[in-house]
Coordinates of C-alpha atoms in Angstrom, one line a residue:
X1 CA 7.1 -5.2 -15.4
X2 CA 6.9 -1.8 -14.3
X3 CA 3.6 -0.2 -14.9
X4 CA 2.9 3.8 -14.5
X5 CA 0.0 5.3 -12.6
X6 CA -0.9 7.8 -15.4
X7 CA -2.0 4.8 -17.3
X8 CA -4.3 3.2 -14.4
X9 CA -7.3 2.9 -16.5
X10 CA -5.7 1.0 -19.5
X11 CA -3.9 -1.0 -17.1
X12 CA -7.1 -1.7 -14.9
X13 CA -9.0 -2.6 -18.2
X14 CA -6.1 -4.8 -19.1
X15 CA -6.4 -6.8 -15.4
X16 CA -10.0 -7.0 -15.6
X17 CA -9.6 -8.9 -19.1
X18 CA -7.2 -11.3 -17.8
X19 CA -9.4 -14.1 -16.2
X20 CA -6.1 -16.1 -14.6
X21 CA -5.1 -13.4 -12.7
X22 CA -8.5 -12.6 -11.6
X23 CA -8.9 -16.1 -10.4
X24 CA -5.4 -15.8 -9.0
X25 CA -6.8 -12.8 -6.6
X26 CA -10.3 -13.8 -6.0
X27 CA -8.4 -16.9 -4.3
X28 CA -6.3 -15.1 -2.3
X29 CA -8.6 -12.6 -1.2
X30 CA -11.2 -14.8 0.2
X31 CA -8.5 -16.9 2.4
X32 CA -7.2 -13.4 3.6
X33 CA -10.1 -11.9 4.7
X34 CA -11.5 -15.4 6.5
X35 CA -8.2 -15.4 8.3
X36 CA -8.7 -11.9 9.6
X37 CA -12.1 -12.4 10.6
X38 CA -11.3 -15.4 12.3
X39 CA -8.6 -13.7 14.2
X40 CA -11.2 -10.8 15.2
X41 CA -14.0 -13.2 16.4
X42 CA -14.4 -11.0 19.0
X43 CA -16.0 -7.9 18.2
X44 CA -15.5 -5.5 21.5
X45 CA -11.7 -7.3 21.4
X46 CA -11.4 -5.9 18.0
X47 CA -12.5 -2.4 18.7
X48 CA -10.0 -2.6 22.2
X49 CA -7.2 -3.3 19.9
X50 CA -7.9 -1.1 17.1
X51 CA -8.7 2.1 19.5
X52 CA -5.4 1.4 21.6
X53 CA -3.3 0.9 18.2
X54 CA -5.2 4.2 16.7
X55 CA -3.8 6.3 19.9
X56 CA -0.5 4.9 20.1
X57 CA 0.1 6.0 16.3
X58 CA -1.5 9.2 16.6
X59 CA 0.7 9.9 20.1
X60 CA 3.8 9.1 18.3
X61 CA 2.7 11.2 15.3
X62 CA 2.2 14.0 17.2
X63 CA 5.7 13.7 18.5
X64 CA 7.4 12.9 15.4
X65 CA 10.2 15.7 15.3
X66 CA 11.3 15.1 18.7
X67 CA 11.0 11.0 18.8
X68 CA 13.2 11.0 15.8
X69 CA 16.1 12.7 17.2
X70 CA 15.8 10.4 20.0
X71 CA 16.0 7.6 17.8
X72 CA 18.7 9.0 16.5
X73 CA 20.7 9.7 19.7
X74 CA 20.1 6.4 21.4
X75 CA 20.9 4.4 17.9
X76 CA 24.3 5.7 17.9
X77 CA 24.5 5.2 21.5
X78 CA 23.8 1.5 20.6
X79 CA 26.7 1.5 17.6
X80 CA 24.0 2.0 14.9
X81 CA 25.1 4.1 12.3
X82 CA 22.2 6.6 11.6
X83 CA 21.8 8.1 8.1
X84 CA 19.2 10.8 6.9
X85 CA 17.7 11.0 3.6
X86 CA 15.4 13.6 1.9
X87 CA 14.5 11.5 -1.1
X88 CA 15.2 8.2 -3.1
X89 CA 18.4 9.7 -4.6
X90 CA 19.8 10.3 -1.3
X91 CA 19.2 6.8 -0.1
X92 CA 20.5 5.2 -2.9
X93 CA 23.8 7.1 -2.8
X94 CA 24.1 6.1 1.1
X95 CA 23.7 2.4 0.2
X96 CA 25.8 3.0 -2.8
X97 CA 28.7 4.4 -0.4
X98 CA 28.4 2.1 2.5
X99 CA 28.6 -0.8 0.2
X100 CA 31.0 0.1 -1.9
X101 CA 33.2 1.0 1.3
X102 CA 33.3 -2.5 1.9
X103 CA 34.3 -3.8 -1.3
X104 CA 30.5 -5.2 -1.8
X105 CA 29.2 -6.4 -4.8
X106 CA 26.1 -8.8 -3.5
X107 CA 23.8 -7.8 -0.8
X108 CA 20.8 -10.0 0.2
X109 CA 17.7 -8.1 1.3
X110 CA 14.7 -9.3 3.3
X111 CA 11.3 -7.7 2.3
X112 CA 11.1 -3.8 2.5
X113 CA 8.6 -2.0 0.6
X114 CA 10.8 1.2 1.4
X115 CA 13.2 -0.2 -0.7
X116 CA 11.0 -1.0 -3.8
X117 CA 10.0 2.8 -3.0
X118 CA 13.5 3.6 -3.8
X119 CA 13.8 1.2 -6.5
X120 CA 16.7 0.1 -4.6
X121 CA 17.7 -2.6 -6.5
X122 CA 17.7 -1.1 -10.0
X123 CA 19.7 1.4 -8.6
X124 CA 22.5 -0.6 -7.3
X125 CA 22.7 -2.8 -10.4
X126 CA 23.9 0.4 -12.1
X127 CA 26.9 0.6 -9.6
X128 CA 27.9 -3.4 -10.5
X129 CA 26.1 -4.3 -7.0
X130 CA 23.7 -7.5 -7.2
X131 CA 20.7 -6.9 -4.7
X132 CA 19.0 -10.4 -4.0
X133 CA 15.4 -10.9 -2.6
X134 CA 15.6 -12.9 0.2
X135 CA 12.0 -13.2 1.0
X136 CA 10.2 -16.0 -1.0
X137 CA 7.3 -13.7 -2.6
X138 CA 10.0 -11.0 -3.4
X139 CA 12.3 -13.7 -4.5
X140 CA 9.6 -14.8 -7.2
X141 CA 8.5 -11.5 -8.5
X142 CA 12.3 -10.6 -8.8
X143 CA 12.9 -13.5 -11.0
X144 CA 9.9 -12.4 -13.5
X145 CA 11.2 -8.9 -13.4
X146 CA 8.0 -7.4 -11.5
X147 CA 7.0 -5.6 -9.1
X148 CA 5.3 -6.5 -5.7
X149 CA 1.5 -6.8 -6.2
X150 CA 0.7 -6.5 -2.3
X151 CA 2.7 -5.1 0.5
X152 CA 2.7 -8.5 2.6
X153 CA 2.3 -11.3 -0.4
X154 CA 4.4 -9.8 -3.0
X155 CA 3.5 -12.9 -5.9
X156 CA 0.0 -12.9 -4.5
X157 CA -0.8 -12.7 -8.2
X158 CA 0.9 -15.7 -9.5
X159 CA -0.2 -19.4 -8.8
X160 CA 1.8 -22.2 -8.2
X161 CA 1.9 -23.3 -12.2
X162 CA 3.3 -20.1 -13.3
X163 CA 5.8 -20.1 -10.2
X164 CA 7.1 -23.3 -11.3
X165 CA 7.5 -22.3 -14.9
X166 CA 9.7 -19.6 -13.5
X167 CA 11.8 -21.4 -11.7
X168 CA 12.2 -23.8 -14.8
X169 CA 13.3 -20.7 -16.7
X170 CA 15.7 -19.7 -14.1
X171 CA 16.8 -22.0 -11.8
X172 CA 19.6 -24.4 -13.1
X173 CA 18.8 -28.7 -12.5
X174 CA 14.9 -27.2 -11.2
X175 CA 12.6 -30.3 -12.5
X176 CA 9.2 -28.7 -13.1
X177 CA 6.6 -29.8 -10.2
X178 CA 3.8 -28.3 -9.5
X179 CA 4.3 -29.7 -5.5
X180 CA 4.2 -26.4 -3.4
X181 CA 6.9 -27.7 -0.5
X182 CA 9.3 -28.3 -3.5
X183 CA 8.6 -25.1 -5.0
X184 CA 9.7 -23.5 -1.6
X185 CA 12.4 -25.6 -0.8
X186 CA 14.1 -25.1 -4.5
X187 CA 14.1 -21.3 -3.7
X188 CA 15.8 -21.6 -0.2
X189 CA 18.2 -23.7 -1.8
X190 CA 19.1 -21.1 -4.0
X191 CA 19.0 -18.3 -1.1
X192 CA 20.8 -20.2 1.3
X193 CA 24.2 -20.0 -0.4
X194 CA 23.4 -16.2 -1.4
X195 CA 23.6 -15.7 2.2
X196 CA 27.0 -17.2 2.8
X197 CA 28.5 -15.3 0.1
X198 CA 26.7 -11.8 0.5
X199 CA 29.4 -8.6 2.3
X200 CA 26.1 -7.2 3.0
X201 CA 22.0 -7.7 4.3
X202 CA 19.1 -5.5 4.1
X203 CA 16.4 -5.3 5.8
X204 CA 13.3 -2.7 6.1
X205 CA 12.0 -1.9 9.4
X206 CA 8.4 -2.4 10.9
X207 CA 9.0 -0.5 14.2
X208 CA 11.9 1.8 15.7
X209 CA 11.7 2.6 18.9
X210 CA 13.0 5.8 20.4
X211 CA 13.4 5.1 23.7
X212 CA 15.9 2.5 23.5
X213 CA 17.3 2.6 19.7
X214 CA 16.0 -0.6 18.8
X215 CA 14.6 -1.6 15.3
X216 CA 11.8 -4.3 15.4
X217 CA 11.5 -6.7 12.3
X218 CA 8.2 -9.0 11.7
X219 CA 8.7 -12.0 9.6
X220 CA 7.3 -15.6 9.0
X221 CA 10.1 -17.0 7.1
X222 CA 13.5 -16.4 8.7
X223 CA 15.4 -14.7 6.0
X224 CA 14.9 -11.7 7.4
X225 CA 16.9 -13.0 10.7
X226 CA 19.6 -14.2 8.0
X227 CA 19.7 -10.8 6.6
X228 CA 20.5 -8.8 9.5
X229 CA 22.9 -11.6 11.5
X230 CA 25.3 -13.8 8.7
X231 CA 26.8 -10.8 6.5
X232 CA 29.4 -8.5 8.1
X233 CA 27.0 -5.7 7.5
X234 CA 23.5 -4.7 8.0
X235 CA 22.0 -1.7 6.6
X236 CA 18.2 -1.3 7.5
X237 CA 15.8 1.3 6.0
X238 CA 12.6 2.6 6.9
X239 CA 10.0 6.2 6.3
X240 CA 10.3 8.3 9.4
X241 CA 6.6 7.5 10.1
X242 CA 7.8 4.2 11.4
X243 CA 9.4 5.9 14.9
X244 CA 7.5 4.7 18.0
X245 CA 7.8 6.3 21.7
X246 CA 8.2 3.4 23.9
X247 CA 8.9 0.1 24.1
X248 CA 5.5 -0.8 25.6
X249 CA 3.9 0.8 22.2
X250 CA 5.2 -2.6 20.2
X251 CA 3.1 -5.1 21.6
X252 CA -0.1 -3.4 20.6
X253 CA 1.0 -2.5 17.2
X254 CA 2.5 -6.2 17.0
X255 CA -1.1 -7.6 17.5
X256 CA -3.1 -5.1 15.6
X257 CA -0.6 -6.0 12.5
X258 CA -0.3 -9.7 12.8
X259 CA -4.2 -10.2 13.0
X260 CA -4.8 -7.7 10.2
X261 CA -2.1 -8.7 8.1
X262 CA -2.4 -12.8 7.8
X263 CA -4.7 -13.7 10.8
X264 CA -2.2 -15.1 13.1
X265 CA -1.6 -13.9 16.5
X266 CA 1.9 -13.4 16.3
X267 CA 4.2 -13.9 13.6
X268 CA 6.9 -17.1 13.3
X269 CA 9.8 -14.4 13.9
X270 CA 9.8 -11.1 15.9
X271 CA 13.1 -9.8 15.8
X272 CA 14.6 -6.9 17.8
X273 CA 18.0 -5.3 16.7
X274 CA 19.8 -3.2 19.3
X275 CA 23.5 -2.8 17.4
X276 CA 26.3 -4.5 15.9
X277 CA 28.2 -7.6 17.1
X278 CA 29.6 -6.9 20.9
X279 CA 33.2 -8.1 21.5
X280 CA 31.6 -11.3 23.6
X281 CA 29.1 -12.2 20.8
X282 CA 29.7 -15.0 18.8
X283 CA 27.6 -14.1 15.6
X284 CA 25.9 -10.8 14.2
X285 CA 26.9 -7.8 12.0
X286 CA 29.9 -5.9 12.6
X287 CA 28.2 -2.9 11.5
X288 CA 24.6 -1.7 11.3
X289 CA 23.4 1.3 9.6
X290 CA 19.8 2.7 9.8
X291 CA 18.9 5.0 6.6
X292 CA 15.9 7.2 7.7
X293 CA 13.8 8.6 4.6
X294 CA 11.3 11.2 4.1
X295 CA 10.4 11.1 0.3
X296 CA 7.3 13.5 0.4
X297 CA 6.2 12.1 4.2
X298 CA 7.1 15.5 5.5
X299 CA 4.4 17.0 3.5
X300 CA 1.8 14.7 4.7
X301 CA 2.8 15.2 8.2
X302 CA 2.5 19.1 7.7
X303 CA -1.5 18.6 7.2
X304 CA -3.1 17.5 10.4
X305 CA -5.9 15.7 8.0
X306 CA -3.1 14.0 5.9
X307 CA -1.1 13.1 8.7
X308 CA -3.4 10.4 9.4
X309 CA -1.7 9.0 6.2
X310 CA 1.2 8.0 8.2
X311 CA -0.4 6.0 10.9
X312 CA -0.3 2.9 8.3
X313 CA 1.6 -0.3 9.9
X314 CA 1.7 -2.0 6.1
X315 CA -0.5 -4.4 7.0
X316 CA -2.7 -4.7 3.6
X317 CA -5.8 -5.2 5.2
X318 CA -7.5 -2.4 3.2
X319 CA -6.3 -4.0 0.1
X320 CA -8.0 -7.3 0.6
X321 CA -11.2 -6.1 1.4
X322 CA -11.3 -3.1 -1.4
X323 CA -13.6 -4.2 -4.2
X324 CA -11.4 -2.4 -7.0
X325 CA -8.0 -3.8 -5.7
X326 CA -9.3 -7.6 -5.8
X327 CA -10.4 -7.3 -9.2
X328 CA -7.6 -5.5 -10.6
X329 CA -4.7 -6.6 -8.6
X330 CA -1.8 -4.2 -7.3
X331 CA -0.1 -3.9 -10.7
X332 CA -2.8 -2.0 -12.6
X333 CA -2.2 0.9 -9.5
X334 CA 1.1 1.1 -11.0
X335 CA 3.0 2.4 -7.9
X336 CA 4.6 0.6 -4.8
X337 CA 1.9 0.9 -2.3
X338 CA -1.3 -0.3 -4.4
X339 CA -5.2 -0.3 -3.3
X340 CA -6.7 2.3 -0.9
X341 CA -3.6 2.8 1.3
X342 CA -1.7 3.7 -1.6
X343 CA -3.7 5.8 -3.1
X344 CA -3.2 8.4 0.1
X345 CA 0.1 7.7 0.4
X346 CA 1.5 7.9 -3.4
X347 CA 0.2 11.3 -4.0
X348 CA 2.6 12.1 -1.3
X349 CA 5.7 10.3 -2.9
X350 CA 4.8 11.0 -6.0
X351 CA 2.7 14.1 -6.7
X352 CA -0.9 14.4 -8.0
X353 CA 0.2 15.2 -11.5
X354 CA 1.5 11.4 -11.6
X355 CA -1.5 9.8 -9.2
X356 CA -4.3 11.9 -9.9
X357 CA -6.4 9.0 -11.2
X358 CA -5.8 7.2 -8.0
X359 CA -8.3 9.0 -5.4
X360 CA -11.0 8.3 -7.9
X361 CA -10.5 4.2 -8.3
X362 CA -12.4 3.9 -5.4
X363 CA -16.0 3.2 -4.8
X364 CA -16.1 4.8 -1.7
X365 CA -17.7 1.7 0.3
X366 CA -16.0 2.1 3.3
X367 CA -15.0 -1.2 3.9
X368 CA -10.9 0.2 4.1
X369 CA -11.8 2.6 6.7
X370 CA -13.5 -0.4 8.4
X371 CA -10.9 -3.1 8.6
X372 CA -7.8 -1.0 9.0
X373 CA -6.1 -1.7 12.4
X374 CA -5.3 1.6 13.1
X375 CA -8.4 3.5 12.2
X376 CA -7.2 5.7 8.9
X377 CA -10.1 7.5 7.7
X378 CA -9.4 6.3 4.3
X379 CA -12.2 7.1 2.4
X380 CA -12.4 10.9 3.7
X381 CA -8.8 11.6 2.6
X382 CA -9.3 9.8 -0.7
X383 CA -12.4 12.9 -0.8
X384 CA -10.2 15.4 0.3
X385 CA -7.4 14.0 -2.3
X386 CA -10.1 14.3 -5.3
X387 CA -10.5 17.9 -4.4
X388 CA -6.8 18.7 -4.0
X389 CA -6.6 17.6 -7.5
X390 CA -9.0 19.6 -8.9
X391 CA -8.2 23.1 -7.1
X392 CA -5.9 25.1 -6.8
X393 CA -3.8 25.6 -3.3
X394 CA -6.1 28.0 -1.1
X395 CA -4.6 30.5 1.5
X396 CA -3.7 28.4 5.2
X397 CA -3.8 25.0 4.0
X398 CA -0.7 23.6 3.3
X399 CA -0.5 22.5 -0.7
X400 CA 0.1 19.1 -2.2
X401 CA 2.8 18.2 -4.6
X402 CA 0.9 18.4 -7.8
X403 CA -2.1 20.2 -6.4
X404 CA -4.6 21.3 -9.2
X405 CA -3.2 18.9 -11.7
X406 CA -6.5 17.6 -12.9
X407 CA -8.3 20.8 -13.0
X408 CA -10.9 21.1 -15.6
X409 CA -12.3 24.6 -16.9
X410 CA -15.2 23.2 -18.0
X411 CA -16.4 20.8 -15.0
X412 CA -15.8 23.6 -12.9
X413 CA -18.2 25.5 -14.6
X414 CA -21.0 22.8 -14.4
X415 CA -20.6 22.4 -10.9
X416 CA -20.4 26.3 -10.2
X417 CA -23.7 26.1 -12.4
X418 CA -25.1 23.3 -10.6
X419 CA -24.6 25.0 -7.3
X420 CA -26.5 28.2 -8.2
X421 CA -29.3 26.3 -9.4
X422 CA -29.8 24.0 -6.6
X423 CA -29.1 27.0 -4.1
X424 CA -31.8 29.2 -5.3
X425 CA -35.7 27.5 -4.8
X426 CA -36.9 29.6 -7.6
X427 CA -34.3 29.1 -10.0
X428 CA -34.7 25.1 -9.6
X429 CA -38.4 24.8 -9.6
X430 CA -38.0 26.8 -13.1
X431 CA -35.9 24.2 -14.2
X432 CA -37.4 21.3 -13.2
X433 CA -40.6 22.5 -15.1
X434 CA -38.3 22.8 -18.1
X435 CA -36.6 19.4 -17.6
X436 CA -39.9 17.7 -18.0
X437 CA -41.6 19.6 -20.3
X438 CA -38.7 19.4 -23.0
X439 CA -37.0 15.8 -22.0
X440 CA -38.0 14.5 -25.9
X441 CA -34.9 17.0 -26.6
X442 CA -32.4 14.4 -24.9
X443 CA -29.6 13.3 -27.1
X444 CA -30.5 9.3 -28.3
X445 CA -27.1 8.5 -26.9
X446 CA -28.2 8.7 -23.6
X447 CA -31.0 6.7 -24.4
X448 CA -29.8 3.7 -23.1
X449 CA -29.1 5.6 -19.6
X450 CA -32.6 6.6 -19.6
X451 CA -34.2 3.6 -20.1
X452 CA -32.6 1.5 -17.4
X453 CA -33.8 3.9 -14.9
X454 CA -37.7 3.9 -15.9
X455 CA -39.9 1.3 -15.9
X456 CA -40.7 0.0 -19.6
X457 CA -44.2 0.9 -20.7
X458 CA -45.3 -2.8 -22.3
X459 CA -44.5 -4.3 -18.7
X460 CA -46.1 -1.3 -16.6
X461 CA -49.8 -1.9 -19.1
X462 CA -49.4 -5.6 -18.3
X463 CA -49.1 -5.0 -14.7
X464 CA -52.3 -2.6 -14.6
X465 CA -54.1 -5.1 -17.2
X466 CA -53.5 -8.3 -14.6
X467 CA -54.5 -5.9 -11.6
X468 CA -57.5 -4.8 -13.1
X469 CA -58.4 -8.4 -13.6
X470 CA -57.4 -9.2 -10.1
X471 CA -60.0 -7.2 -8.8
X472 CA -63.0 -7.6 -10.7

């Protein structure tokens, strides 16, 4: 299932009409919110963690070009081969060349949103290379020919019956059951054999440390460790914004990430990859490659306000607390990154022509900004993108790709007229006087709108009569 952001409204309507989908999300979102709240039981501790995480991300982004060069130099010194990709096409070509140079036909992949961003599985399939998802949630959505609906829990939109039906259809020898442990074990049995057969392992990167040339990977299932150690070749892919300056920067960000994402003090696995297998080591890949992807991130970086978008550490907390996302799910957005963070990231990755509807899909309640572990001002950025979608580029301000795509001449005229009327006291008073005397000319189709904002006359009259009787 591949939706499109241009069709957000009909996709959202379809999601709202799906009672099973809404029930699935209702239970999952309540669970994740409760877990986060328990993890941040002390408000002072929460504020301190968020303050420190924000300061680290801001500092690292302010030095991004320098840190990327330092990361490349230290990775090369560690034996990691570094590749730069300007867009998805270049990134996919790099993957294809590396895998084909080793005669590979099968790759196993740990969870990576960047690989979803570049549609890696689809592009490798064109070259005859099979790429199997090893994260359980990703494996489930891959079986269903779907895309992830959440950043950290890809199959959160499915219940155990739906997963069992998928396994019954696609996994040979599976006996239909609703026992969750049996379902998980079924998936693991399939994946374990693939780890042995695959020539290449693919992973994402949570933090890339410039100081040491270390790639950090956060996970709970162990599949990431299998992908990065069992196959002979390991290819890691990440956006250029994931670099951090110091190894000491990682623990505070790790604490903020895990508590915000799953309510855990620490995840089951934390992998630190410093290079390929050395001569005196018994396991690990013979080659390690790092693909650094831009794909629109530089556009966000050059604008100091929009640069705050790149602070994101992909925890998903904003989604879990968003009243829009929790009711329609991730697929309705039609983008790799859904929810509040997706609404401010996707315009840089895809342009405002395709994503102009997304910044308006928000109540601006501010919940996303209140729970963001790195304090991204998401509501403010959403308002900025709403304006950019309607306005032509301004002198001295970096233009977004597709800026002005939602421009409407009639709407612009109405707002200019409104601004003129409300800025002139005499004109405003005259307009108000006319409006009160000619309100009977309002078209009937606006009747329901005006009725719900005016007390019904019979009710008001009855109330006056009751008060009069009480005063006698």
